[in-house]
């Protein structure tokens, strides 16, 4: 029988990349039910044969390129653990900047109507719903499978101020008018080689690629949101590191004012927003 320390050491040395230690610990926690603090405090503890077997199977899956979040079935985002499947984008830390920028603009006691377009796992909608419980969030997606995951996350996280609507971008909003529309749409160029790297090949293409210049969906959202915003209502968009000036220009042309941009934690322009003029 192997100890926790022995199995972690083997896993860490076989996994590639700078995150191998963290990934080994996360796998052990998720697969064997041994928390990272227990791993640290009792490294000499022996795992049962069954636990060791399950850990080894999970490690093989990771070594064959399966995303960690698909093996564990979850990913941390904001202050939540979100259920994740192959039907949704694995929530990224960069998207927390979008949530932060939204919360800066939504007063703590606001009773706003907010839409999250392309909700995926529900990451943005549920984070905002929990931080601003008096607001009502309409979370949309064109993928029914993604909406099922988002609904399950909202149920597990007791976010009952989130409504779900299926449909393409602003068409899913019907006649609805909102104080804020927020979206992390697909924004990678269709021929970008990054689509073949890391976790991306295992994620839905629908969640990632957006035409030749990566801006097809952002264009639709910018123009489509105008009739769905109150006067002075906010549109906040996540985008690629080199797309901020294009996005700002498109927003200006479509009649938005008070345009701002915000960098992510890596220092890349990641969020651009503005308010509906008039
Ligand atoms: C980049 S993912 C973002 C997921 C989630 N909001 C997040 O930040 O983790 C983009 C999402 O947009 C959805 N999507 C793609 N095309 C769409 C469309 N035409 N209308 C609505 N949603 C769409 C995808 O299914 C996917 O869930």
PDB file of N, CA and C in Angstrom, residues 101 239 244-245 259-263 269-273:
ATOM      1  N   UNK A 101     -15.765  44.035 -12.639  1.00  0.00           N
ATOM      2  CA  UNK A 101     -16.153  45.289 -13.298  1.00  0.00           C
ATOM      3  C   UNK A 101     -17.661  45.486 -13.266  1.00  0.00           C
ATOM      4  N   UNK A 239     -13.079  39.990 -23.919  1.00  0.00           N
ATOM      5  CA  UNK A 239     -12.584  39.804 -25.287  1.00  0.00           C
ATOM      6  C   UNK A 239     -11.119  39.396 -25.259  1.00  0.00           C
ATOM      7  N   UNK A 244      -9.326  45.021 -27.691  1.00  0.00           N
ATOM      8  CA  UNK A 244      -9.977  46.110 -26.936  1.00  0.00           C
ATOM      9  C   UNK A 244     -10.289  47.312 -27.828  1.00  0.00           C
ATOM     10  N   UNK A 245      -9.329  47.732 -28.673  1.00  0.00           N
ATOM     11  CA  UNK A 245      -9.611  48.949 -29.445  1.00  0.00           C
ATOM     12  C   UNK A 245     -10.681  48.698 -30.504  1.00  0.00           C
ATOM     13  N   UNK A 259     -17.042  54.773 -22.549  1.00  0.00           N
ATOM     14  CA  UNK A 259     -16.356  53.510 -22.845  1.00  0.00           C
ATOM     15  C   UNK A 259     -15.133  53.385 -21.924  1.00  0.00           C
ATOM     16  N   UNK A 260     -14.949  52.205 -21.358  1.00  0.00           N
ATOM     17  CA  UNK A 260     -13.756  51.949 -20.529  1.00  0.00           C
ATOM     18  C   UNK A 260     -13.166  50.610 -20.936  1.00  0.00           C
ATOM     19  N   UNK A 261     -11.882  50.436 -20.599  1.00  0.00           N
ATOM     20  CA  UNK A 261     -11.310  49.087 -20.747  1.00  0.00           C
ATOM     21  C   UNK A 261     -10.588  48.713 -19.463  1.00  0.00           C
ATOM     22  N   UNK A 262     -10.477  47.410 -19.229  1.00  0.00           N
ATOM     23  CA  UNK A 262      -9.859  46.912 -17.995  1.00  0.00           C
ATOM     24  C   UNK A 262      -8.945  45.737 -18.325  1.00  0.00           C
ATOM     25  N   UNK A 263      -7.769  45.737 -17.676  1.00  0.00           N
ATOM     26  CA  UNK A 263      -6.839  44.621 -17.886  1.00  0.00           C
ATOM     27  C   UNK A 263      -7.170  43.457 -16.945  1.00  0.00           C
ATOM     28  N   UNK A 269      -5.409  43.597 -21.837  1.00  0.00           N
ATOM     29  CA  UNK A 269      -6.739  44.195 -21.958  1.00  0.00           C
ATOM     30  C   UNK A 269      -7.736  43.053 -22.097  1.00  0.00           C
ATOM     31  N   UNK A 270      -8.739  43.002 -21.233  1.00  0.00           N
ATOM     32  CA  UNK A 270      -9.633  41.825 -21.226  1.00  0.00           C
ATOM     33  C   UNK A 270     -11.116  42.182 -21.224  1.00  0.00           C
ATOM     34  N   UNK A 271     -11.441  43.374 -20.704  1.00  0.00           N
ATOM     35  CA  UNK A 271     -12.858  43.756 -20.608  1.00  0.00           C
ATOM     36  C   UNK A 271     -13.015  45.148 -21.202  1.00  0.00           C
ATOM     37  N   UNK A 272     -14.040  45.324 -22.045  1.00  0.00           N
ATOM     38  CA  UNK A 272     -14.389  46.670 -22.514  1.00  0.00           C
ATOM     39  C   UNK A 272     -15.884  46.848 -22.264  1.00  0.00           C
ATOM     40  N   UNK A 273     -16.243  48.057 -21.849  1.00  0.00           N
ATOM     41  CA  UNK A 273     -17.654  48.309 -21.555  1.00  0.00           C
ATOM     42  C   UNK A 273     -18.029  49.733 -21.865  1.00  0.00           C
TER      43      UNK A 273
END
